[in-house]
CSV table of C-alpha atoms and ligand atoms in Angstrom, one decimal:
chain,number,residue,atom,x,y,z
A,278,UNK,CA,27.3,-5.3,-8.9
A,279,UNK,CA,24.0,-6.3,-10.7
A,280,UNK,CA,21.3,-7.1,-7.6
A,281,UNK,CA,19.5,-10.2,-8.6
A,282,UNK,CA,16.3,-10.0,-7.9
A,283,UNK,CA,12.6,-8.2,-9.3
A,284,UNK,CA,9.7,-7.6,-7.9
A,285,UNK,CA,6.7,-10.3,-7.3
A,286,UNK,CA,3.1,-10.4,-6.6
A,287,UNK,CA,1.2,-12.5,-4.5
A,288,UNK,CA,-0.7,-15.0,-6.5
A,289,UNK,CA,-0.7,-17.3,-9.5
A,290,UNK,CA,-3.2,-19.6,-10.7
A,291,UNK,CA,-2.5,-23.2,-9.1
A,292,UNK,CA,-1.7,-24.2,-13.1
A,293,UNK,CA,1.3,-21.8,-13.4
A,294,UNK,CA,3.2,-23.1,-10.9
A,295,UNK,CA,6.1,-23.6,-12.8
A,296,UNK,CA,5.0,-20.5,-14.7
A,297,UNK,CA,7.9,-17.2,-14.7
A,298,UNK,CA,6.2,-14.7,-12.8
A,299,UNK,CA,6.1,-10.9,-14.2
A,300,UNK,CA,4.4,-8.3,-12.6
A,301,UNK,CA,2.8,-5.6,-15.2
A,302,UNK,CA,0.8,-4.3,-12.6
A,303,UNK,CA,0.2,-4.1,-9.4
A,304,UNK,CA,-2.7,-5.1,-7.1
A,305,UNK,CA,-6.6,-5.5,-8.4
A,306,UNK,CA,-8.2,-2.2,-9.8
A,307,UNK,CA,-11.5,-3.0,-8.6
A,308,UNK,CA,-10.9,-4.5,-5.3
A,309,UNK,CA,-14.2,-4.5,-4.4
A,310,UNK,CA,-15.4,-8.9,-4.4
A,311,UNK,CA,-16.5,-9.4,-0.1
A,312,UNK,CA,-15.1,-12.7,-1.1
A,313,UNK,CA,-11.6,-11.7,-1.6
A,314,UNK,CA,-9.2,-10.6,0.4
A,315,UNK,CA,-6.5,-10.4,-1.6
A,316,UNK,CA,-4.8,-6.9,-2.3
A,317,UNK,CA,-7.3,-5.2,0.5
A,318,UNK,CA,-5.6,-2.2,1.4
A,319,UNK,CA,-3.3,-2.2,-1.4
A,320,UNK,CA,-3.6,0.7,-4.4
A,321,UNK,CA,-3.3,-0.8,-8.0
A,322,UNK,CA,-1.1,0.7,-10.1
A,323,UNK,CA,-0.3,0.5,-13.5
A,324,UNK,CA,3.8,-0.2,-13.7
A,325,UNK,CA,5.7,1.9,-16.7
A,326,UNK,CA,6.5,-0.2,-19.6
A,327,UNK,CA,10.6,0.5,-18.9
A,328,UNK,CA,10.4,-1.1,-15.4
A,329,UNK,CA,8.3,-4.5,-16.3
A,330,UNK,CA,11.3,-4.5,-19.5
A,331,UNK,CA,13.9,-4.0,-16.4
A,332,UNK,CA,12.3,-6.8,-14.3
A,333,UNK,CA,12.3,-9.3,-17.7
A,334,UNK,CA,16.0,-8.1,-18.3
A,335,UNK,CA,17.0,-9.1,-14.7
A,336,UNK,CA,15.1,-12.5,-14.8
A,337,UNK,CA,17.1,-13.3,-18.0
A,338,UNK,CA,20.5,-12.0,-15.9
A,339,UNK,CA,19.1,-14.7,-13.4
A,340,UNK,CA,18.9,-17.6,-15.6
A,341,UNK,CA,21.9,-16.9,-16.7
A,342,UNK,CA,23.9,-16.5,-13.6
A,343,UNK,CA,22.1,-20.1,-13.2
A,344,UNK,CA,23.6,-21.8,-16.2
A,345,UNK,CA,26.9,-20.0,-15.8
A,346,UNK,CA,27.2,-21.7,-12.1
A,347,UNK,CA,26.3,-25.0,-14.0
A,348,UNK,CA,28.7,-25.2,-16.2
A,349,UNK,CA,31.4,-23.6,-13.2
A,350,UNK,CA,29.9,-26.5,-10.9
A,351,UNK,CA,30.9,-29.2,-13.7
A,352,UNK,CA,26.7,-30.2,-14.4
A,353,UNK,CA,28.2,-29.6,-18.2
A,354,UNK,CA,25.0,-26.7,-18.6
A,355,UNK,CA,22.4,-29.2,-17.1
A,356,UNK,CA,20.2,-26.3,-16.0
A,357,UNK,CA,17.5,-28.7,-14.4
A,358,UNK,CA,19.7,-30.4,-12.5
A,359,UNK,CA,21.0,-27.4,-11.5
A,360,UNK,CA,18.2,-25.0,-11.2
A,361,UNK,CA,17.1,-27.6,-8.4
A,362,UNK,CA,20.4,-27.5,-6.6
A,363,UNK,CA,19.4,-23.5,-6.5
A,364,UNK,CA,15.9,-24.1,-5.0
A,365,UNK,CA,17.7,-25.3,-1.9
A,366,UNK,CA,19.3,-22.3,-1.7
A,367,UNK,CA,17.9,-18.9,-3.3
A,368,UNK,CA,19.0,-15.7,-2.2
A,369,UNK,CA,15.5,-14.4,-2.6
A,370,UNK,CA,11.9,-14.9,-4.1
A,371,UNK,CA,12.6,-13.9,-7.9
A,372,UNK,CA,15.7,-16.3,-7.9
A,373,UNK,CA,13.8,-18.7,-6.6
A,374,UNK,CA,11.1,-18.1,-8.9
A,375,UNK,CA,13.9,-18.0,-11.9
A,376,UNK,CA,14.9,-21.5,-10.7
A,377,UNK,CA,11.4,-23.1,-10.0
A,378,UNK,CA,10.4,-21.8,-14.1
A,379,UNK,CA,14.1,-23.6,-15.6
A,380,UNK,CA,13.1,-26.2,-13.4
A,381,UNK,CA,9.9,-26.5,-15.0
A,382,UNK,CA,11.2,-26.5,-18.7
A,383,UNK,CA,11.5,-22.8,-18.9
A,384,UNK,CA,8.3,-22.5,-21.3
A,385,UNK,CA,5.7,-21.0,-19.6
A,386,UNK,CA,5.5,-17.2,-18.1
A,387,UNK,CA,2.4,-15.9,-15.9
A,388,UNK,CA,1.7,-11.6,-15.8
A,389,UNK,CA,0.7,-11.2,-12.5
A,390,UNK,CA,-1.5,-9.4,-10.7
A,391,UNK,CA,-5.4,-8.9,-10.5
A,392,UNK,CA,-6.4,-7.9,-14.6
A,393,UNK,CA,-3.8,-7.4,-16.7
A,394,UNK,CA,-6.0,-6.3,-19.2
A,395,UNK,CA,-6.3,-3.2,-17.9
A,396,UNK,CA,-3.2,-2.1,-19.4
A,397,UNK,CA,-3.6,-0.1,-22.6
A,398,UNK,CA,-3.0,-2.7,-25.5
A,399,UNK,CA,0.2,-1.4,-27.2
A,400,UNK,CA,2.0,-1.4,-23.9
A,401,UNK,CA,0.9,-4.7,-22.8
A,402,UNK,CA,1.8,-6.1,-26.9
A,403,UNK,CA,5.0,-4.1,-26.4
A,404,UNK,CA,5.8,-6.3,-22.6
A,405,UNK,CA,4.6,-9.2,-24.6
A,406,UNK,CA,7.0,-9.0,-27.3
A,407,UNK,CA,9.7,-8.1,-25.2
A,408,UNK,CA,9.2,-11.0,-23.1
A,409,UNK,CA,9.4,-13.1,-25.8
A,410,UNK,CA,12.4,-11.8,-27.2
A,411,UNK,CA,14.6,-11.8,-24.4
A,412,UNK,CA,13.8,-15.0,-23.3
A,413,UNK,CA,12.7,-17.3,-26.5
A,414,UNK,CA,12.1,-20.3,-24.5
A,415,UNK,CA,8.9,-18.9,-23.4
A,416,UNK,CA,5.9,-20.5,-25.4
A,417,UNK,CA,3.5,-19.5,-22.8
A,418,UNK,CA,2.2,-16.7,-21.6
A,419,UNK,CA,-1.1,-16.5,-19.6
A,420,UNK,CA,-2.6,-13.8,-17.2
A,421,UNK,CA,-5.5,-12.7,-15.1
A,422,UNK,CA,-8.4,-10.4,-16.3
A,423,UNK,CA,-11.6,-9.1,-15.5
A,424,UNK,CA,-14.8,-10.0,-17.9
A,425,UNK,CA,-15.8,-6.5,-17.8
A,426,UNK,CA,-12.4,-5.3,-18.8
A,427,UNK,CA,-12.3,-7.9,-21.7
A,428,UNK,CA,-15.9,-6.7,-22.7
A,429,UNK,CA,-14.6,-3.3,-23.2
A,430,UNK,CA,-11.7,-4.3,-25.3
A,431,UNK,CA,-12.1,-4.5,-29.3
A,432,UNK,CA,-11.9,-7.7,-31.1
A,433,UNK,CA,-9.1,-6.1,-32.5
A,434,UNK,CA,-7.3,-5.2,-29.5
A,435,UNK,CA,-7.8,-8.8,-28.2
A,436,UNK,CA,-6.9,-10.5,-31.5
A,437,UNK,CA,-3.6,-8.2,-31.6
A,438,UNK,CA,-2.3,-9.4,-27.9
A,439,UNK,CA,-2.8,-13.5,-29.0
A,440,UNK,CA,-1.1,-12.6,-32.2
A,441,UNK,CA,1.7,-11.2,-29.9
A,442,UNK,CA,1.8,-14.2,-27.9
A,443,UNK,CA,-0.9,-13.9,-25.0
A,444,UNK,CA,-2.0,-17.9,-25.0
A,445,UNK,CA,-4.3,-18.1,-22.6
A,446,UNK,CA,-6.6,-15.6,-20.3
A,447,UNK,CA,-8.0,-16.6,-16.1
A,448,UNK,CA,-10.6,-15.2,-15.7
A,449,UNK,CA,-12.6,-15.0,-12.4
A,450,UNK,CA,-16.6,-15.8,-13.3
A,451,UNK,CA,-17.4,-16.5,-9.8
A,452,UNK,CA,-20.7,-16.6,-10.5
A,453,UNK,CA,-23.8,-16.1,-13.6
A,454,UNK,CA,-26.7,-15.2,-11.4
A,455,UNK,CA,-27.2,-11.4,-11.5
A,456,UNK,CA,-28.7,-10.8,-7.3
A,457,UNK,CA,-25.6,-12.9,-6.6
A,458,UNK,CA,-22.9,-10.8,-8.1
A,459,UNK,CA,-24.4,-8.1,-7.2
A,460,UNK,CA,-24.5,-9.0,-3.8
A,461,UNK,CA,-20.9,-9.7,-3.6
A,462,UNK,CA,-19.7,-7.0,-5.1
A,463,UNK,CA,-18.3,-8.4,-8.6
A,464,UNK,CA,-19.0,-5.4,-10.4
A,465,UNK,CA,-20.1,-7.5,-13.7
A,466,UNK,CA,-23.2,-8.9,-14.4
A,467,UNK,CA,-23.5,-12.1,-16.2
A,468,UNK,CA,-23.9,-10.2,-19.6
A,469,UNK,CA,-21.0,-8.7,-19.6
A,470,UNK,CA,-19.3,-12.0,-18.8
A,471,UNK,CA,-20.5,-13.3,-21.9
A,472,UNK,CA,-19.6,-10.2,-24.0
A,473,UNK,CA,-15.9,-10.6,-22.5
A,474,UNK,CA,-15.7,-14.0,-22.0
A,475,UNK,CA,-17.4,-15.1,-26.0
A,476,UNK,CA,-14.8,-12.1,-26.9
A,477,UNK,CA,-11.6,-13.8,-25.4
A,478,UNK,CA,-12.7,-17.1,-27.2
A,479,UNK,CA,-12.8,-15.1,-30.5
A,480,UNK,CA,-9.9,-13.6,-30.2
A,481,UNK,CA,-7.9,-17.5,-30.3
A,482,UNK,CA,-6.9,-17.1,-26.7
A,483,UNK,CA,-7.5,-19.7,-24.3
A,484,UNK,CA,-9.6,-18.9,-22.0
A,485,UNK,CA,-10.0,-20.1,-18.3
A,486,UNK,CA,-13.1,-19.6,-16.5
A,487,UNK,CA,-13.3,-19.8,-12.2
A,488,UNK,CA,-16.2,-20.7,-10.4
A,489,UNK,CA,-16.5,-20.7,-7.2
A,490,UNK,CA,-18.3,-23.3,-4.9
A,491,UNK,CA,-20.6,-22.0,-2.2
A,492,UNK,CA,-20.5,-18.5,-3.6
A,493,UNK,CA,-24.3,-18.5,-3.2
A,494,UNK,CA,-24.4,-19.6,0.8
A,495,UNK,CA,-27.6,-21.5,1.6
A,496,UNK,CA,-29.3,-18.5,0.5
A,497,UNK,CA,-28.9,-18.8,-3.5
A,498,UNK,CA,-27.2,-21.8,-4.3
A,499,UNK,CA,-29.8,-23.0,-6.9
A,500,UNK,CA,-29.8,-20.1,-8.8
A,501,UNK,CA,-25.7,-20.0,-8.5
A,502,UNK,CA,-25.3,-23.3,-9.8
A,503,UNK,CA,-28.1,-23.3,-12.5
A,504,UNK,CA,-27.4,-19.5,-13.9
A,505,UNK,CA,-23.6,-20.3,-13.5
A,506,UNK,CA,-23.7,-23.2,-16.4
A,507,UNK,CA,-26.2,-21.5,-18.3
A,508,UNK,CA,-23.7,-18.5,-18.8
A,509,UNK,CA,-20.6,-21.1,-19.0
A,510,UNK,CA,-23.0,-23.2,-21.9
A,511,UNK,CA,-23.0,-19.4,-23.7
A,512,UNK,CA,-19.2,-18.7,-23.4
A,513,UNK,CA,-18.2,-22.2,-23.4
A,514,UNK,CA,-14.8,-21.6,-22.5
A,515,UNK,CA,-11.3,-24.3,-23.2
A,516,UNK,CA,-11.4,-24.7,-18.9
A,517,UNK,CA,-13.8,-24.1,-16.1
A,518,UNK,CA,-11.8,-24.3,-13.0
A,519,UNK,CA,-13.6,-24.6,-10.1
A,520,UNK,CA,-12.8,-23.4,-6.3
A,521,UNK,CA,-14.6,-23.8,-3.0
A,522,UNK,CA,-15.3,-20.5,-1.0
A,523,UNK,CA,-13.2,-20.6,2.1
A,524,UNK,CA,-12.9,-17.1,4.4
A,525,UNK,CA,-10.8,-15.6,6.2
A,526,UNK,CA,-11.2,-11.9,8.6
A,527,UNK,CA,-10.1,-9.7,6.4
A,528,UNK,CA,-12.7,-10.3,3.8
A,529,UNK,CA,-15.9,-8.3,3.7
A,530,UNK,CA,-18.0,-11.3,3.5
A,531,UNK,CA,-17.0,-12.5,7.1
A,532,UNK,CA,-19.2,-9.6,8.3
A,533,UNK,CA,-22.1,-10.8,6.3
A,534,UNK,CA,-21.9,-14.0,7.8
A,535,UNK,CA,-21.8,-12.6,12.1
A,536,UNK,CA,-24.6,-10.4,11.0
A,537,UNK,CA,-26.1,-13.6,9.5
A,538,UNK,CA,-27.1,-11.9,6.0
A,539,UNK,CA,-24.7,-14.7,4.4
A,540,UNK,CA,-25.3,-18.5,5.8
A,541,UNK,CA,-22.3,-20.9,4.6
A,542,UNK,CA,-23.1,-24.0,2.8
A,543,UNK,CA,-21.5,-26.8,4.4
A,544,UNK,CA,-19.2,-29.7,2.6
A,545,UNK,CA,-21.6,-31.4,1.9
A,546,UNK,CA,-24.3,-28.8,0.7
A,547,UNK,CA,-21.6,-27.6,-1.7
A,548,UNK,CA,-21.9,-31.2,-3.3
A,549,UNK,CA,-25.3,-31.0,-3.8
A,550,UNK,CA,-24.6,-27.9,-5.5
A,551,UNK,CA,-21.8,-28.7,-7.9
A,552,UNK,CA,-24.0,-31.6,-9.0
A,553,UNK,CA,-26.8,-29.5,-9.9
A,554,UNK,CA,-24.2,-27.4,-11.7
A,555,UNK,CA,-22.4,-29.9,-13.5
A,556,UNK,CA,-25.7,-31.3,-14.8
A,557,UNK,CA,-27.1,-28.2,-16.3
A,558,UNK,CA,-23.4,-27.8,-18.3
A,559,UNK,CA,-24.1,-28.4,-21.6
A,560,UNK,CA,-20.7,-27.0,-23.6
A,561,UNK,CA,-17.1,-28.5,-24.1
A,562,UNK,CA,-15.0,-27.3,-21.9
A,563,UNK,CA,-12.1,-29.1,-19.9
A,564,UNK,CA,-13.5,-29.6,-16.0
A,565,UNK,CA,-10.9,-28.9,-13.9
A,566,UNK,CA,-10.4,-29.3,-9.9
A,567,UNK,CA,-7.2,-28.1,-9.4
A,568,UNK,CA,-8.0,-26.2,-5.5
A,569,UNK,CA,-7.2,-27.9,-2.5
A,570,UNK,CA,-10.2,-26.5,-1.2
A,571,UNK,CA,-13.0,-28.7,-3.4
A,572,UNK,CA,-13.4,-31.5,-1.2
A,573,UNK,CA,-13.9,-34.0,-4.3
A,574,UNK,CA,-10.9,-32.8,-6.8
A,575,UNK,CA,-11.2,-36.1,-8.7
A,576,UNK,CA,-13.9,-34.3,-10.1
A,577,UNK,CA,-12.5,-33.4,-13.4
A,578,UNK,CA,-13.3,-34.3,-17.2
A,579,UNK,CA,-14.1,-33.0,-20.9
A,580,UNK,CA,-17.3,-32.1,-21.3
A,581,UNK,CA,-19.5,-33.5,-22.8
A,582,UNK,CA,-18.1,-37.1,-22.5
A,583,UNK,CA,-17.5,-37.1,-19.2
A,584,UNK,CA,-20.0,-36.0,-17.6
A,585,UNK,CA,-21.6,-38.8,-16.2
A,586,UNK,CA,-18.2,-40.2,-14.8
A,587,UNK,CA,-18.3,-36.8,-13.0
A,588,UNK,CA,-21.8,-37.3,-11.7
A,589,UNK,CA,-21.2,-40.6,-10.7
A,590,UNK,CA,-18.1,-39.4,-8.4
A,591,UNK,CA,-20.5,-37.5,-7.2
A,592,UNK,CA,-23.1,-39.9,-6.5
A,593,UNK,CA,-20.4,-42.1,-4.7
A,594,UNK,CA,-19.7,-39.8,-1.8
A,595,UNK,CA,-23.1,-39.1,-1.5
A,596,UNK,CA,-24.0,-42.9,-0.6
A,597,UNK,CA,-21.6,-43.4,1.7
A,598,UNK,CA,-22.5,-43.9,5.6
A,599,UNK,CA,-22.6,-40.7,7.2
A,600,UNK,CA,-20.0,-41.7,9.2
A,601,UNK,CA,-17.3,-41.8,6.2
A,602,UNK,CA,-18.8,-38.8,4.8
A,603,UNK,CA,-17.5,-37.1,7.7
A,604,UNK,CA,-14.2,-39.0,8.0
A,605,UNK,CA,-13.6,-38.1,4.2
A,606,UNK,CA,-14.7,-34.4,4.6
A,607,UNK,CA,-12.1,-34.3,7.8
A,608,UNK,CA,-8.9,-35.9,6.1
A,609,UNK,CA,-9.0,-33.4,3.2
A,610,UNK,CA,-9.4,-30.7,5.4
A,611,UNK,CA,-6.4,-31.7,7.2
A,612,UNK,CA,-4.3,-32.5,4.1
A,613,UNK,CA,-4.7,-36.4,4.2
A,614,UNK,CA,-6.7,-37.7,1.7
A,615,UNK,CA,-6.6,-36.7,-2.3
A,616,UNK,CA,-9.7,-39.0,-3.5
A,617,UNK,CA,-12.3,-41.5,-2.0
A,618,UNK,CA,-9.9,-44.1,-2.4
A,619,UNK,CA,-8.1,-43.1,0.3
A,620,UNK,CA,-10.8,-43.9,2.4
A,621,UNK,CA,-9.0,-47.7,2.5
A,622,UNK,CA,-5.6,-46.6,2.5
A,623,UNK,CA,-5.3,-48.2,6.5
A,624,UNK,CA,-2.4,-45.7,7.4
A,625,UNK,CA,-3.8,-42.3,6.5
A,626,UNK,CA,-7.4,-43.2,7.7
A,627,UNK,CA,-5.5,-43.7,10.8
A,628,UNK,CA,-4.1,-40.3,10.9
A,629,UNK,CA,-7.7,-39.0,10.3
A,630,UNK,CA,-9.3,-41.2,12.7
A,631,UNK,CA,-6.8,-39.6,15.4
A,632,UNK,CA,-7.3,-36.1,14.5
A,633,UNK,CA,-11.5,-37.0,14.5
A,634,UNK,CA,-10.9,-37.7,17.7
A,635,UNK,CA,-8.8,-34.5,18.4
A,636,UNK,CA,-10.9,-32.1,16.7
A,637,UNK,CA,-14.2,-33.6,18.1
A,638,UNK,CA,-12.7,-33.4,21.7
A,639,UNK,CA,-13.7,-36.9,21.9
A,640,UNK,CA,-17.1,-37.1,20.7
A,641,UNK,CA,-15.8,-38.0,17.4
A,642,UNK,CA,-18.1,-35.2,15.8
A,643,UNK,CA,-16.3,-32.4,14.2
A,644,UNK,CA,-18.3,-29.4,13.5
A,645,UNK,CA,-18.6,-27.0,10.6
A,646,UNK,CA,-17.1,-24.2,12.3
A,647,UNK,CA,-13.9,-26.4,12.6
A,648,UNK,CA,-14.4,-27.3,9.3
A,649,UNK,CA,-14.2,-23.6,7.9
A,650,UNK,CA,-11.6,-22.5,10.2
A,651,UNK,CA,-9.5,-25.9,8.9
A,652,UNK,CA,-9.9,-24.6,5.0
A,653,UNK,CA,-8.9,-20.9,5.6
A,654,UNK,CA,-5.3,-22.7,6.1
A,655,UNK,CA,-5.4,-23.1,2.3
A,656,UNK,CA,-5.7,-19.6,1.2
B,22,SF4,S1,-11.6,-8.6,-9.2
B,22,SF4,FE1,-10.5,-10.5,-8.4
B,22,SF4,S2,-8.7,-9.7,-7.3
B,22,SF4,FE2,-10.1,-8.0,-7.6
B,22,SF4,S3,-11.3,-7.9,-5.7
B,22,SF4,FE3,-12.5,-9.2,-7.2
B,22,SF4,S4,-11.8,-11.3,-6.8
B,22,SF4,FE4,-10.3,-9.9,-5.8
């Protein structure tokens, strides 16, 4: 009997949720970022061509298993309908997945994991293809890569995988100030995330840009910000996605910060600095806050028109009373609030004002190191 299931990796962007998951390879080649713990301790491998077609094959048997138990189950082949029914109650993590992308409309698929790129071009065309043919419902297919592998790749090579059907491209900027990457170990420097990055644009894939918030600690969060849109203006990519840096143990950078060479920004720093950031962007891309860990995720808007709207977001936590500064910085950390609004939504300010009074160990202070150790719950 067929077994129906394929292997996964760990991640996808917050956007491909409802994205089929395909793993071409395995792990992150460079594995290097103190910021990421990711695939620490794991080897990257490239996976042969016949295996990834395997893996597609099986997620096809999947979906069809799936529609055959519709129509069995008398839902007449109403594969949402019934692709929800099997959420409830998957055998394992690829049927799951299966379900969750029919569920979704069965359009998009994500090749995981770390830089996909990395794969020579006619094998990754040849997975693309494949994909496409075996399951035609697929419109789009994004992935992860790495500036400096997309530097290194020929306009050709590029303009070859969109023509195949490679839509859009995440890549992980961090960062555009040179000390900074340096420092945490990106392994590209801000030229060579313009090479790839302008590249990618070139080629007629969408490209998807990451920053990431408090990168530069109180130590060089000026320069972060400011060089960050100044490379972001050059690129100027269809979506800047910004993240906030949370930490957890098993990430180099935690060492940096107990030997105090790395001093976190707090909430509220951070602000300050994605104003600065936002301010000096001068390109057109779509600002998105898609991260549970940016404090103000109604922070989002095409640029150029909207970026005073943005600012002004900005500007609105920033003159409120300390007091709800801190009660707004406490509820999303917990999971409570999604925008300012909800500071006068009586029953979840409630909630907060209980877990204040929790956390603060009745002093109704909660302190950044609570704060921290509340966001590494989200990655
Ligand atoms: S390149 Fe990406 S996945 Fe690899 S170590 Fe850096 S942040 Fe992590």
């Amino acid at each position: 009997m067929m077994e129906y299931s394929f292997e996964l990796g760990p991640i996808r962007p917050p956007s491909e949720a409802y994205s089929l998951l395909i793993r071409v390879t395995r792990n992150c080649p460079w594995n290097r970022c103190k910021f990421c713990s990711l695939y620490k301790g794991e080897k990257f491998q490239l996976r042969p061509v016949a295996e990834i077609k395997q893996d597609i094959e099986t997620a096809k048997a999947i979906q069809d298993k799936i529609k055959e138990i519709s129509w069995k189950s008398g839902y007449g082949g109403n594969i949402k309908q019934m692709a929800s029914m099997v959420l409830n109650n998957s055998p394992n993590q690829a049927f799951y997945n299966v379900a969750l992308w029919l569920y979704g409309g069965g359009e998009n698929a994500f090749l995981q994991d770390a830089n996909t790129l990395i794969m020579r071009t006619s094998e990754l065309v040849e997975v693309i293809r494949f994909l496409k043919e075996t399951l035609p419902s697929i419109k789009r297919i994004t992935s992860y890569g790495r500036s400096k592998t997309a530097a290194k790749k020929k306009p050709e090579e590029l303009a070859e995988l969109y023509k195949a059907g490679l839509s859009r491209l995440h890549i992980g900027l961090e960062s555009g100030y040179d000390p900074l990457l340096q420092y945490m170990d990106k392994g590209v420097t801000a030229a060579e995330h313009i090479i790839g990055g302008r590249k990618i644009v070139e080629s007629g894939i969408s490209l998807s840009e990451y920053v990431l918030l408090g990168l530069g600690g109180r130590e060089m969060w000026r320069e972060h910000a400011i060089e960050t849109a100044k490379v972001l203006n050059e690129i100027d990519p269809d979506f800047i996605r910004v993240r906030t840096l949370a930490t957890n143990s098993r990430m180099p950078l935690c060492d940096e910060v107990e030997s105090s060479n790395f001093t976190r920004s707090t909430d509220e720093e951070i602000i300050e600095e994605e104003k600065l950031f936002i301010e000096h962007l001068e390109c057109h891309s779509n600002y998105v806050s898609d991260h549970i860990t940016n404090l103000l995720q109604e922070i989002e808007g095409k640029l150029p028109r909207d970026k005073g709207k943005m600012l002004a977001i900005i500007e609105r936590f920033q003159t409120l009373s300390a007091q709800e500064r801190a009660n707004f910085r406490v509820g999303r950390r917990i999971g409570i609030y999604r925008n300012l609004d909800d500071l006068n939504d009586a029953p979840r300010r409630e909630v907060v004002e209980q877990a204040i009074h929790r956390l603060s160990k009745g002093n109704n202070e909660v302190d950044d190191k609570t704060m921290y150790t509340l966001m590494e719950r989200f990655i």
